Coordinates of C-alpha atoms in Angstrom, one line a residue:
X1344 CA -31.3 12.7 11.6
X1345 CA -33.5 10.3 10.0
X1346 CA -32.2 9.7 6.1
X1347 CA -33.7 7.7 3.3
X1348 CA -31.4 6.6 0.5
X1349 CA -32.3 5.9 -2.7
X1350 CA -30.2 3.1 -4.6
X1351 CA -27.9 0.7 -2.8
X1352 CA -25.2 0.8 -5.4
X1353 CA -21.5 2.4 -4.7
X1354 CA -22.7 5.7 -4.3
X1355 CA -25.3 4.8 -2.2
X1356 CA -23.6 2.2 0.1
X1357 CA -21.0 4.6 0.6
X1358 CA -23.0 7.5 1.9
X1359 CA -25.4 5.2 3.5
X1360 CA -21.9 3.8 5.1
X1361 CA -20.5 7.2 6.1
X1362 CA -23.7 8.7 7.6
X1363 CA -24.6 5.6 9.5
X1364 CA -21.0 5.7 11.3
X1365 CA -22.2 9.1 12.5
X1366 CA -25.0 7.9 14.3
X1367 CA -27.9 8.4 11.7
X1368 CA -30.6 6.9 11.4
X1369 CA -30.6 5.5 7.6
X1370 CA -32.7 3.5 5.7
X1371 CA -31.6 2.6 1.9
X1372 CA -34.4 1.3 -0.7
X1373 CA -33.0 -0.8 -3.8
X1374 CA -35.0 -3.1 -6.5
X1375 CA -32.2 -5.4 -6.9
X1376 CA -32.0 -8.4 -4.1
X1377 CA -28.4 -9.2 -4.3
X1378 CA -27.7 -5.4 -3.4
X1379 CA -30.1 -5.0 -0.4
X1380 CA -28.5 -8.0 1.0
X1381 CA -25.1 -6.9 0.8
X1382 CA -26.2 -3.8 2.7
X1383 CA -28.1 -6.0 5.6
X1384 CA -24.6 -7.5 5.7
X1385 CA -22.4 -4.8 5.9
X1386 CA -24.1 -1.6 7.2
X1387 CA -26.3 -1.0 10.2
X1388 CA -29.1 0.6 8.1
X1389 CA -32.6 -1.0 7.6
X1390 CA -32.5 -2.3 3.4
X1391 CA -35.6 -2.3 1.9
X1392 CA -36.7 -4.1 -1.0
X1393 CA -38.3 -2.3 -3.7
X1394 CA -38.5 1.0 -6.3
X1395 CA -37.9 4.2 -4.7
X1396 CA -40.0 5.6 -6.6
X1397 CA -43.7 4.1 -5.2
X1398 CA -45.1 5.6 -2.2
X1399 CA -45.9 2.5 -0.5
X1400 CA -41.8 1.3 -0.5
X1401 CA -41.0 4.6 0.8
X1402 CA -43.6 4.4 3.6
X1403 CA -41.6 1.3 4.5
X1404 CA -38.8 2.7 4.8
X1405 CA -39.5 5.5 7.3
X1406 CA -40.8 8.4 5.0
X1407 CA -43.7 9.7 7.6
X1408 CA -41.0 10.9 9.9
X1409 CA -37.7 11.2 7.6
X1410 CA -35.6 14.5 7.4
X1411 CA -34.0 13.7 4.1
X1412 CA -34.6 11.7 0.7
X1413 CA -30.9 11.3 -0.9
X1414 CA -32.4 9.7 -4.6
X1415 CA -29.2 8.0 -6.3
X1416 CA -30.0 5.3 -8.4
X1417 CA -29.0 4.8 -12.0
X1418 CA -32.8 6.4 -13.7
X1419 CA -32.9 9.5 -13.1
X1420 CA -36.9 9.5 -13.9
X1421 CA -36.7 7.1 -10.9
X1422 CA -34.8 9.7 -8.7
X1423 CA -37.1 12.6 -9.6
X1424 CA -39.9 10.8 -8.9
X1425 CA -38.7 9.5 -5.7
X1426 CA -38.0 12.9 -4.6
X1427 CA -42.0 14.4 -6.2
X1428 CA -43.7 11.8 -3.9
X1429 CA -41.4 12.6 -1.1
X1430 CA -41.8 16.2 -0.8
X1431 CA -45.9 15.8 -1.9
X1432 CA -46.9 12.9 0.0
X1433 CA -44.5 13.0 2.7
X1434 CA -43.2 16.2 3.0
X1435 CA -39.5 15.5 3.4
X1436 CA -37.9 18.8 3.9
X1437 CA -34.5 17.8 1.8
X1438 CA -34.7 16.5 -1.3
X1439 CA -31.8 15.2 -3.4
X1440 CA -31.0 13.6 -6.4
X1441 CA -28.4 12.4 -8.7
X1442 CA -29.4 13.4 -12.2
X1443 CA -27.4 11.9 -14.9
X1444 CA -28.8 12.9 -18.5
X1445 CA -27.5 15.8 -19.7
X1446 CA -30.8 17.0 -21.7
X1447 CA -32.4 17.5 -18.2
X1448 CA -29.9 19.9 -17.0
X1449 CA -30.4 22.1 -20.2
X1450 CA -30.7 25.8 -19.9
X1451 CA -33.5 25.4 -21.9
X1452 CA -35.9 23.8 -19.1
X1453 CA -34.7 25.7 -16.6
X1454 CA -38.8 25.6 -15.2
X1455 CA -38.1 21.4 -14.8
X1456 CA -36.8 22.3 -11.3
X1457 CA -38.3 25.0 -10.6
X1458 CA -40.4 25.8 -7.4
X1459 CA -43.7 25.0 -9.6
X1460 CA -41.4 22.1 -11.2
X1461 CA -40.2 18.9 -9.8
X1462 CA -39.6 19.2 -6.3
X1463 CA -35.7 18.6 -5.8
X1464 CA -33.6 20.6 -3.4
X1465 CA -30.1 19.9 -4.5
X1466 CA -29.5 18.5 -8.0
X1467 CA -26.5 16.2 -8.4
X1468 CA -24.5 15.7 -11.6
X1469 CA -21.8 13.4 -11.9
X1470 CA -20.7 13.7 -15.2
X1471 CA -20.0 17.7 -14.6
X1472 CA -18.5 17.4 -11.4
X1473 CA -16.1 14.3 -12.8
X1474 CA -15.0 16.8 -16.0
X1475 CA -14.8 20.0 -13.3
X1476 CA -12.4 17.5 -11.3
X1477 CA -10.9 16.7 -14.3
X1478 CA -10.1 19.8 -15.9
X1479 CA -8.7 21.6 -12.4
X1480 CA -6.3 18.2 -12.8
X1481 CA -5.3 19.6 -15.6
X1482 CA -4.9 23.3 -14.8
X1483 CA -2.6 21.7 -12.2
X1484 CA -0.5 19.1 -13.7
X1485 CA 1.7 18.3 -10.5
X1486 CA -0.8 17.5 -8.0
X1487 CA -2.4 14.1 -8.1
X1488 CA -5.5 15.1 -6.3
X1489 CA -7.6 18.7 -6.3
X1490 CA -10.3 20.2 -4.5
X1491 CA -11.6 24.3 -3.8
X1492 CA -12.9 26.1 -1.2
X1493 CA -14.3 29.4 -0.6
X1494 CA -15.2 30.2 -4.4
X1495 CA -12.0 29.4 -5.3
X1496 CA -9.7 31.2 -3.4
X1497 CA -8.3 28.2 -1.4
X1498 CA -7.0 24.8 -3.2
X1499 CA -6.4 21.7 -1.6
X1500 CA -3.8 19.7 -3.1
X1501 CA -1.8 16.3 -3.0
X1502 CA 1.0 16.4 -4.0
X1503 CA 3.9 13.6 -3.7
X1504 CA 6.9 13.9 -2.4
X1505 CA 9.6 12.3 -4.9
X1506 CA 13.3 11.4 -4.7
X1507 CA 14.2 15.2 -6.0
X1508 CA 11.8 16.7 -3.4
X1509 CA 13.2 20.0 -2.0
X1510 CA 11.6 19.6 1.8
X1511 CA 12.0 16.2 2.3
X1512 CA 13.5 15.6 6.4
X1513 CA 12.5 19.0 6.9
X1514 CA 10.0 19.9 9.9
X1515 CA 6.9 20.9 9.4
X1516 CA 7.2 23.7 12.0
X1517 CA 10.6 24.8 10.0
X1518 CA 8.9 25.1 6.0
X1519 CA 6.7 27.8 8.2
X1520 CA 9.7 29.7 9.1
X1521 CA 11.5 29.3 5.6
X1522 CA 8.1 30.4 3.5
X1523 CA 7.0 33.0 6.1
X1524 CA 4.9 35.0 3.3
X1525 CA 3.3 31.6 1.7
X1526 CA 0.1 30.7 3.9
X1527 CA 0.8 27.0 3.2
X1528 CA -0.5 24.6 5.4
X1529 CA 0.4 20.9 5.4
X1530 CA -2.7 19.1 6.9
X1531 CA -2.6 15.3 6.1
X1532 CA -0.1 12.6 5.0
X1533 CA -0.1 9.3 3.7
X1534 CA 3.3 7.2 3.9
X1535 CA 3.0 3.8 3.3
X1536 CA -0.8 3.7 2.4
X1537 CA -1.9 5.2 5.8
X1538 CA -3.3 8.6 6.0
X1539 CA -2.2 10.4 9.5
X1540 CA -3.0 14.0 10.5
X1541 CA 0.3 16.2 9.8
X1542 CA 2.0 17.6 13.2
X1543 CA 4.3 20.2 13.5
X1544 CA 7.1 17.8 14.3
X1545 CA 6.3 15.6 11.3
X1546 CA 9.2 15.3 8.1
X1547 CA 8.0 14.6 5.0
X1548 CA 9.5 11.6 3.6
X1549 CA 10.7 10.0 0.1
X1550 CA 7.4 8.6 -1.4
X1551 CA 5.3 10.5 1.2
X1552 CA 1.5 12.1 -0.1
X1553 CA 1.2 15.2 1.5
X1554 CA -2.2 17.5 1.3
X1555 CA -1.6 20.4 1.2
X1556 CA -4.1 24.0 1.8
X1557 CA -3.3 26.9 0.3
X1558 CA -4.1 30.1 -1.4
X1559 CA -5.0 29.3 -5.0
X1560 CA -2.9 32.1 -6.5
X1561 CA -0.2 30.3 -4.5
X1562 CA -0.3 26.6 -5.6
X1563 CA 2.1 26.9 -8.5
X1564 CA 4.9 28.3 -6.2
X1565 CA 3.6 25.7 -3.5
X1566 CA 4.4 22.9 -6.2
X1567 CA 7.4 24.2 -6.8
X1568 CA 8.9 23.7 -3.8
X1569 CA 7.9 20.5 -3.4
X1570 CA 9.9 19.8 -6.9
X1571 CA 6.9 20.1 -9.1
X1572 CA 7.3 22.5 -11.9
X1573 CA 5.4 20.8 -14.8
X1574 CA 3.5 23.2 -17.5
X1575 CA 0.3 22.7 -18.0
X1576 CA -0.6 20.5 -20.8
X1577 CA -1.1 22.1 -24.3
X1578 CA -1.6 18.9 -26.5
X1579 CA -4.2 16.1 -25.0
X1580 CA -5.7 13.0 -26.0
X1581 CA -9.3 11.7 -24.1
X1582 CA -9.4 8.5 -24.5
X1583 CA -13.5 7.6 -24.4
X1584 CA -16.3 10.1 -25.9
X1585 CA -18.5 9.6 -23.1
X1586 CA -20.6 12.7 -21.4
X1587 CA -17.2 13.3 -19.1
X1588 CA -14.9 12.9 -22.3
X1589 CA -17.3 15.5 -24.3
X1590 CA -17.8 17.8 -21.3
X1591 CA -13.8 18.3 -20.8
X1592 CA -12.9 18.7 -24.4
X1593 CA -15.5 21.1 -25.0
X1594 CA -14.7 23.1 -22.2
X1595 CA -10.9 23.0 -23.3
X1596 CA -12.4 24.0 -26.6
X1597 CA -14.3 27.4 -24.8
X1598 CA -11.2 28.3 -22.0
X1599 CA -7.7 27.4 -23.8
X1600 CA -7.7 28.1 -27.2
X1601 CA -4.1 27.5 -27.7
X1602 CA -4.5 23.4 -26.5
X1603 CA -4.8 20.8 -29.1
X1604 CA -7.1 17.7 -28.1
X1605 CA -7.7 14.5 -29.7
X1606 CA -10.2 12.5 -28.8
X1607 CA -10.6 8.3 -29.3
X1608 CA -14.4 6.6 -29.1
X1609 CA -14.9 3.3 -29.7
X1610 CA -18.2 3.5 -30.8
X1611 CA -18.9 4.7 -34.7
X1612 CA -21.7 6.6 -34.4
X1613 CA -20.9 8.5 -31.0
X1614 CA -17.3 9.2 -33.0
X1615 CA -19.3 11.3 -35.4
X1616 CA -22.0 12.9 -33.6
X1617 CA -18.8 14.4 -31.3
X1618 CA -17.2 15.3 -34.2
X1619 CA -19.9 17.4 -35.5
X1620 CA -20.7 18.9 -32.1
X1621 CA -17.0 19.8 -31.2
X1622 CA -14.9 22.7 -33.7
X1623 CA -11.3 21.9 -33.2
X1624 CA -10.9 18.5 -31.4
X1625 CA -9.9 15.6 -33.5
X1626 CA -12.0 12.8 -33.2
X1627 CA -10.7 9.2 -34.2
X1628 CA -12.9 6.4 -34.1
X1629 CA -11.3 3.0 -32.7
X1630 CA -9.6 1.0 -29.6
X1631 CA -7.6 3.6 -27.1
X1632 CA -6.1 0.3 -26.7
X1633 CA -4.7 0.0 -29.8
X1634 CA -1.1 0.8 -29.7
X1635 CA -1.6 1.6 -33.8
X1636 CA -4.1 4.1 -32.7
X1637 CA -2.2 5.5 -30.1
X1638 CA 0.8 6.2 -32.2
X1639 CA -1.8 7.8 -34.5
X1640 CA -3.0 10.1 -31.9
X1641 CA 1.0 10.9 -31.9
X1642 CA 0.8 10.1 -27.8
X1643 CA 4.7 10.3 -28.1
X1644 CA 3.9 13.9 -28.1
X1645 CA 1.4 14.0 -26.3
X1646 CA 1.6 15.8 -22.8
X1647 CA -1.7 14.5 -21.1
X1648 CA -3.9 11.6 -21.8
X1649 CA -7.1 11.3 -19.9
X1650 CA -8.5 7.6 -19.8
X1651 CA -12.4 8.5 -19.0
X1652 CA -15.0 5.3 -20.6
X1653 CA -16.7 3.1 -18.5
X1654 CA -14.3 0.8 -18.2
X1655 CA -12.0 0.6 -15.4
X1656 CA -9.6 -2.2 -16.3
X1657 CA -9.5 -0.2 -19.7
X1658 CA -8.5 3.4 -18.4
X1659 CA -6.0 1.8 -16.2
X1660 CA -4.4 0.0 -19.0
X1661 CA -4.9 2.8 -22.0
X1662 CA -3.1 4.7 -19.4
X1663 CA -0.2 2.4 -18.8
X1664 CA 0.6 1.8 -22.9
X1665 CA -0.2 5.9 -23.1
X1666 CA 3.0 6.6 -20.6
X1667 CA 5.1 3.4 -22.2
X1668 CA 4.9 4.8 -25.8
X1669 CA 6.0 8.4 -24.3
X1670 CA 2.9 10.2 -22.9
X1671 CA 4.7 12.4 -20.1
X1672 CA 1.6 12.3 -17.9
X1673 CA -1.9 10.3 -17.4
X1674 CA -4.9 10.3 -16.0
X1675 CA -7.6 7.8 -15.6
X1676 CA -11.0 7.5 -14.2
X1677 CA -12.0 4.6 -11.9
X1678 CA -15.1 3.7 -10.3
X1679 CA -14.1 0.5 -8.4
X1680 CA -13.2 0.5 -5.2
X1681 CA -10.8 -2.4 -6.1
X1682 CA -8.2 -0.5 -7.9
X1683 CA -7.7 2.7 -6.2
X1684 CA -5.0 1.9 -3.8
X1685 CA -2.9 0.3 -7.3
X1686 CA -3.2 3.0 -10.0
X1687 CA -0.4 5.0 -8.6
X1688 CA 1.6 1.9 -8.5
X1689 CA 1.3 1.6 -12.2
X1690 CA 3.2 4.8 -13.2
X1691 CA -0.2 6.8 -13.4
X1692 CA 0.2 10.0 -12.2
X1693 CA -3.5 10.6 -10.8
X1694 CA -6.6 9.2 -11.1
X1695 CA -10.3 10.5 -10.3
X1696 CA -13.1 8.5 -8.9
X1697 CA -16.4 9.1 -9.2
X1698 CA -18.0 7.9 -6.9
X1699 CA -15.8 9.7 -4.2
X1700 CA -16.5 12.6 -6.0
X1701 CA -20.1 12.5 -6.0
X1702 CA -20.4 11.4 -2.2
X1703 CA -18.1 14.6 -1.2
X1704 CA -20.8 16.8 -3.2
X1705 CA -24.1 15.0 -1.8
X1706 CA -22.0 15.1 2.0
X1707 CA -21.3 18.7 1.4
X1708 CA -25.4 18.8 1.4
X1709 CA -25.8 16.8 4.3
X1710 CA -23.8 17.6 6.6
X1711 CA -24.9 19.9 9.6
X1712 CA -24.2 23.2 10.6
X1713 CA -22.5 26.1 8.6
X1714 CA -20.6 22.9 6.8
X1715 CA -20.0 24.8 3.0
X1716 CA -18.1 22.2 1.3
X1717 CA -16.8 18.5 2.1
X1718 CA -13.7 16.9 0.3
X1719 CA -13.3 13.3 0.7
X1720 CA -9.7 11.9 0.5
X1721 CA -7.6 8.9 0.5
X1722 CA -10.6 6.4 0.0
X1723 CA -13.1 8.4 2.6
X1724 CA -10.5 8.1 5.7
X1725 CA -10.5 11.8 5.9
X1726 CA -12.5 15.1 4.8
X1727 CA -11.2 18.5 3.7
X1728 CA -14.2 20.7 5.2
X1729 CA -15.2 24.0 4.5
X1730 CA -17.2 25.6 7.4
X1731 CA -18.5 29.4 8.3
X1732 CA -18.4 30.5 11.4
X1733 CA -21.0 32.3 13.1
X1734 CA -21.6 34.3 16.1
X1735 CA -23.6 31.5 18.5
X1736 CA -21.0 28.9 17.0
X1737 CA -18.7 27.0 19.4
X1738 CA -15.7 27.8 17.6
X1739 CA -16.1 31.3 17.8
X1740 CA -14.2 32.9 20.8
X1741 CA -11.5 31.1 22.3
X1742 CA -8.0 30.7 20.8
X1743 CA -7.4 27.5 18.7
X1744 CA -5.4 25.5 21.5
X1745 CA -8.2 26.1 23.6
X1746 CA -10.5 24.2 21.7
X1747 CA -10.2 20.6 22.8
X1748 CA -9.6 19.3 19.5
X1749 CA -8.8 15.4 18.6
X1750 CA -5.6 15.0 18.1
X1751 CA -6.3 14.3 14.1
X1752 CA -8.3 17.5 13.3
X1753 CA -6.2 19.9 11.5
X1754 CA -7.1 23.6 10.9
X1755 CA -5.6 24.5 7.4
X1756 CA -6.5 28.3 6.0
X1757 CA -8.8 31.0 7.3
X1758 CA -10.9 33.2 5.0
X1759 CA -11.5 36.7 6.2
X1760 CA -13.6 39.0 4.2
X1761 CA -11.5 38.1 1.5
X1762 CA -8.1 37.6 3.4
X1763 CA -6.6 34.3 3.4
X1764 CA -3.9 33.3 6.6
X1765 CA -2.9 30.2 8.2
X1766 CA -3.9 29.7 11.4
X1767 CA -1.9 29.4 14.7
X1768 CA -2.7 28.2 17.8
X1769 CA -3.6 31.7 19.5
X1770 CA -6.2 32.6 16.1
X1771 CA -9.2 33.4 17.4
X1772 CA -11.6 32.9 15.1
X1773 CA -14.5 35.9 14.3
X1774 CA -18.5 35.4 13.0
X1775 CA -18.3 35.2 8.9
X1776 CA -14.6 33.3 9.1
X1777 CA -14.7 30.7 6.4
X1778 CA -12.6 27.9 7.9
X1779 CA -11.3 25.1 6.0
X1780 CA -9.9 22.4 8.1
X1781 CA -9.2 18.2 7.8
X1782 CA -10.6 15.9 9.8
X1783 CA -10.2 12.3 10.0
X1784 CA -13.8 10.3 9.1
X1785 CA -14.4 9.4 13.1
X1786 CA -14.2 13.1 14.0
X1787 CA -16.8 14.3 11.6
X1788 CA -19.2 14.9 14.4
X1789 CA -16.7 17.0 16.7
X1790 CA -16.5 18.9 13.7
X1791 CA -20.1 19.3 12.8
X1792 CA -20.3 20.1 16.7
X1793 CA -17.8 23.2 16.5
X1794 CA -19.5 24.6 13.8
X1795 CA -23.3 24.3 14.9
X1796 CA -25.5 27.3 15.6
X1797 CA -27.5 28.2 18.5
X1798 CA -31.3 28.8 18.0
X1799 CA -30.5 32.0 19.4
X1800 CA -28.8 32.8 16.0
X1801 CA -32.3 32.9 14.3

């Protein structure tokens, strides 16, 4: 597949990265020098110099004969253009773009992207994805790390194993046998920063990260045997009044009315326009920094604060003096690569990062086959994937074990017609099974393989 990408910045080196390894044929476009350099130095893509949004650049790149425009830089008039001259000019059959503005996504102009609008495919949203990551965080206050599947019938969660954890030295195979009604499948674990496919044999240790698939009406009782029985959080504080700050508090504002948020913005004149556009948050204007503020916020009492500006180094630290003055729990946002393998390190209890969580959505998009849904975890080392199978697929006949599977691809729930069980080596999987499965990143392609669908099919 032939792929133009848009932008050469995180979220576009790391898509450009991932889809390269896969054997793609991938061409990235930024206007900045410095950052088509660094992608001549580190990918195997051809970097073009220019905007993405002028026919001639794309041209350069590939566009007669591309398969798909993937427009992520950060104007979003530049990634709607991009992707009005690729489908009219060069009729690129998938469109996508990263649309960051909130006015654009308005009910109100629906007709924007309409068929007679601007030609985009798949519209990406960072800022509602981060908040929808953010607020399932908080629906689930022992799990450092979320994702669905199959319109939220099946959560994946990590979830670490601490010194009071119930299940630690116990089998695998064995927490089947104890939990035979809980269709609970451990798929992955990390243990001392490495992320390994889990194996029946495996015993989860003190410290251990294990990801867990499950039922979603089962993931409190799944956290409670690991030793996680926290209540959700009924007073918060957002540190930064950002679009993700004022997207979570208002929807905490629409779904729970019996949770208190307070809300700290820096900035004077964004404090007051969210305070006149939200009803019962408290908006205080200052430094989340400010251990003075913080106190004021009463974070003592507080049983969740969210660290969400723009600033890295500032969420991880607002987070820190948040738990030190009696916060029980945080959560920050990071974008950097830099700090994601430290935040936990700090006491922080979970952290979300956008970029990740806007490459799994534009992956989800890309990917080939009946792929429905892509998860990436642990820094992009593995996905959780979401696939349907259908009658022409591979994976549709023989018995698990028969498969020929690499030894890190890990089948974790089953969806059928509206059943959920956990697979055993003798399933045999039927046309319309929803499958959701982890794979490590170098067996993406096996993956995409198993789920791929004869012409016949059509």
């Amino acid at each position: 597949m032939k792929v133009i990408i848009c932008g050469a910045g995180q979220v576009g080196l790391g898509i450009a990265e991932r889809l390269a390894s896969e054997g793609n044929d991938v061409s990235i476009i930024d206007s900045a020098p410095e950052l088509v350099q660094r992608a001549n130095d580190v990918l195997e893509v051809r970097a073009v110099l220019g905007n993405g949004a002028h026919p001639d650049v794309l041209q350069r790149a590939g566009a007669r004969d591309a398969d798909m425009l993937i427009a992520v830089t950060l104007a979003d008039e530049v990634n709607m253009v991009a992707c009005q001259i690729a489908n009219n000019v060069f009729e690129i059959p998938t469109k996508i773009a990263r649309v960051r503005a909130q006015s654009y996504l308005d009910k109100s102009w629906t007709n924007l992207f309409s068929r007679e609008g601007i030609k985009i495919d798949y519209i990406i949203s960072p800022e509602i994805e981060v908040g929808n990551v953010v607020l399932r965080r908080l629906a689930l206050p022992g799990a450092f790390e979320t994702a669905s599947f199959s319109n939220g019938q099946v959560v994946a969660v990590g979830i670490n194993c601490g010194p009071e954890c119930p299940v630690v030295d116990t089998p695998i195979r064995q927490l089947a046998e104890l939990f035979p009604d809980l269709p609970a499948s451990i798929v992955g674990i990390v243990r001392n920063g490495e992320l390994v496919a889990a194996t029946s044999d495996a015993r989860m240790q003190t410290g251990d990260d294990a990801y867990v698939v499950v039922p979603a009406d089962q993931v409190a009782r799944t956290l409670k045997i690991f030793g996680h029985e926290e209540t959700q959080a009924r007073r918060i504080i957002i540190a930064g009044g950002g679009n993700i700050g004022l997207f979570v508090a208002r929807a905490i504002e629409e779904r729970e009315h019996n949770v208190r948020v307070k809300m700290i913005e820096s900035r004077r004149e964004r404090a007051v326009q969210i305070a006149e556009t939200l009803q019962r948050t408290v908006v205080l204007h200052g430094d989340a920094l400010s251990e003075e503020l913080l106190r004021e916020a009463d974070v003592s009492a507080a049983e969740t604060l969210v660290a969400v500006t723009n600033n890295d180094q500032a969420n991880i630290l607002t987070s820190v003096l948040a738990k030190q003055l009696g916060c029980r729990r945080s959560l920050c946002l990071v974008n950097g690569t830099g700090y994601a393998n430290m935040v936990r390190s700090f006491g922080i209890d979970a952290q979300v990062s956008p970029r990740l969580v806007t490459v799994s959505r534009i992956l989800q998009y890309v990917r080939r086959g009946r792929i429905r849904a892509v998860h990436e975890i642990h820094n992009g080392a593995a996905e959780i994937i979401e696939a349907e199978a259908l009658e022409t697929t591979p994976v549709v006949g023989p018995p698990i074990r028969a498969l020929d599977l690499s030894p890190g691809v890990r089948f974790g729930a089953i969806v059928r017609q509206g059943k959920i069980f956990r697979p055993s080596g003798d399933t045999e999987l039927q046309p319309r099974d929803r499958v959701i499965m982890f794979s490590p990143s170098q067996n993406i392609r096996e993956v995409e393989q198993l789920f791929r669908v004869s012409p016949d099919y059509f």
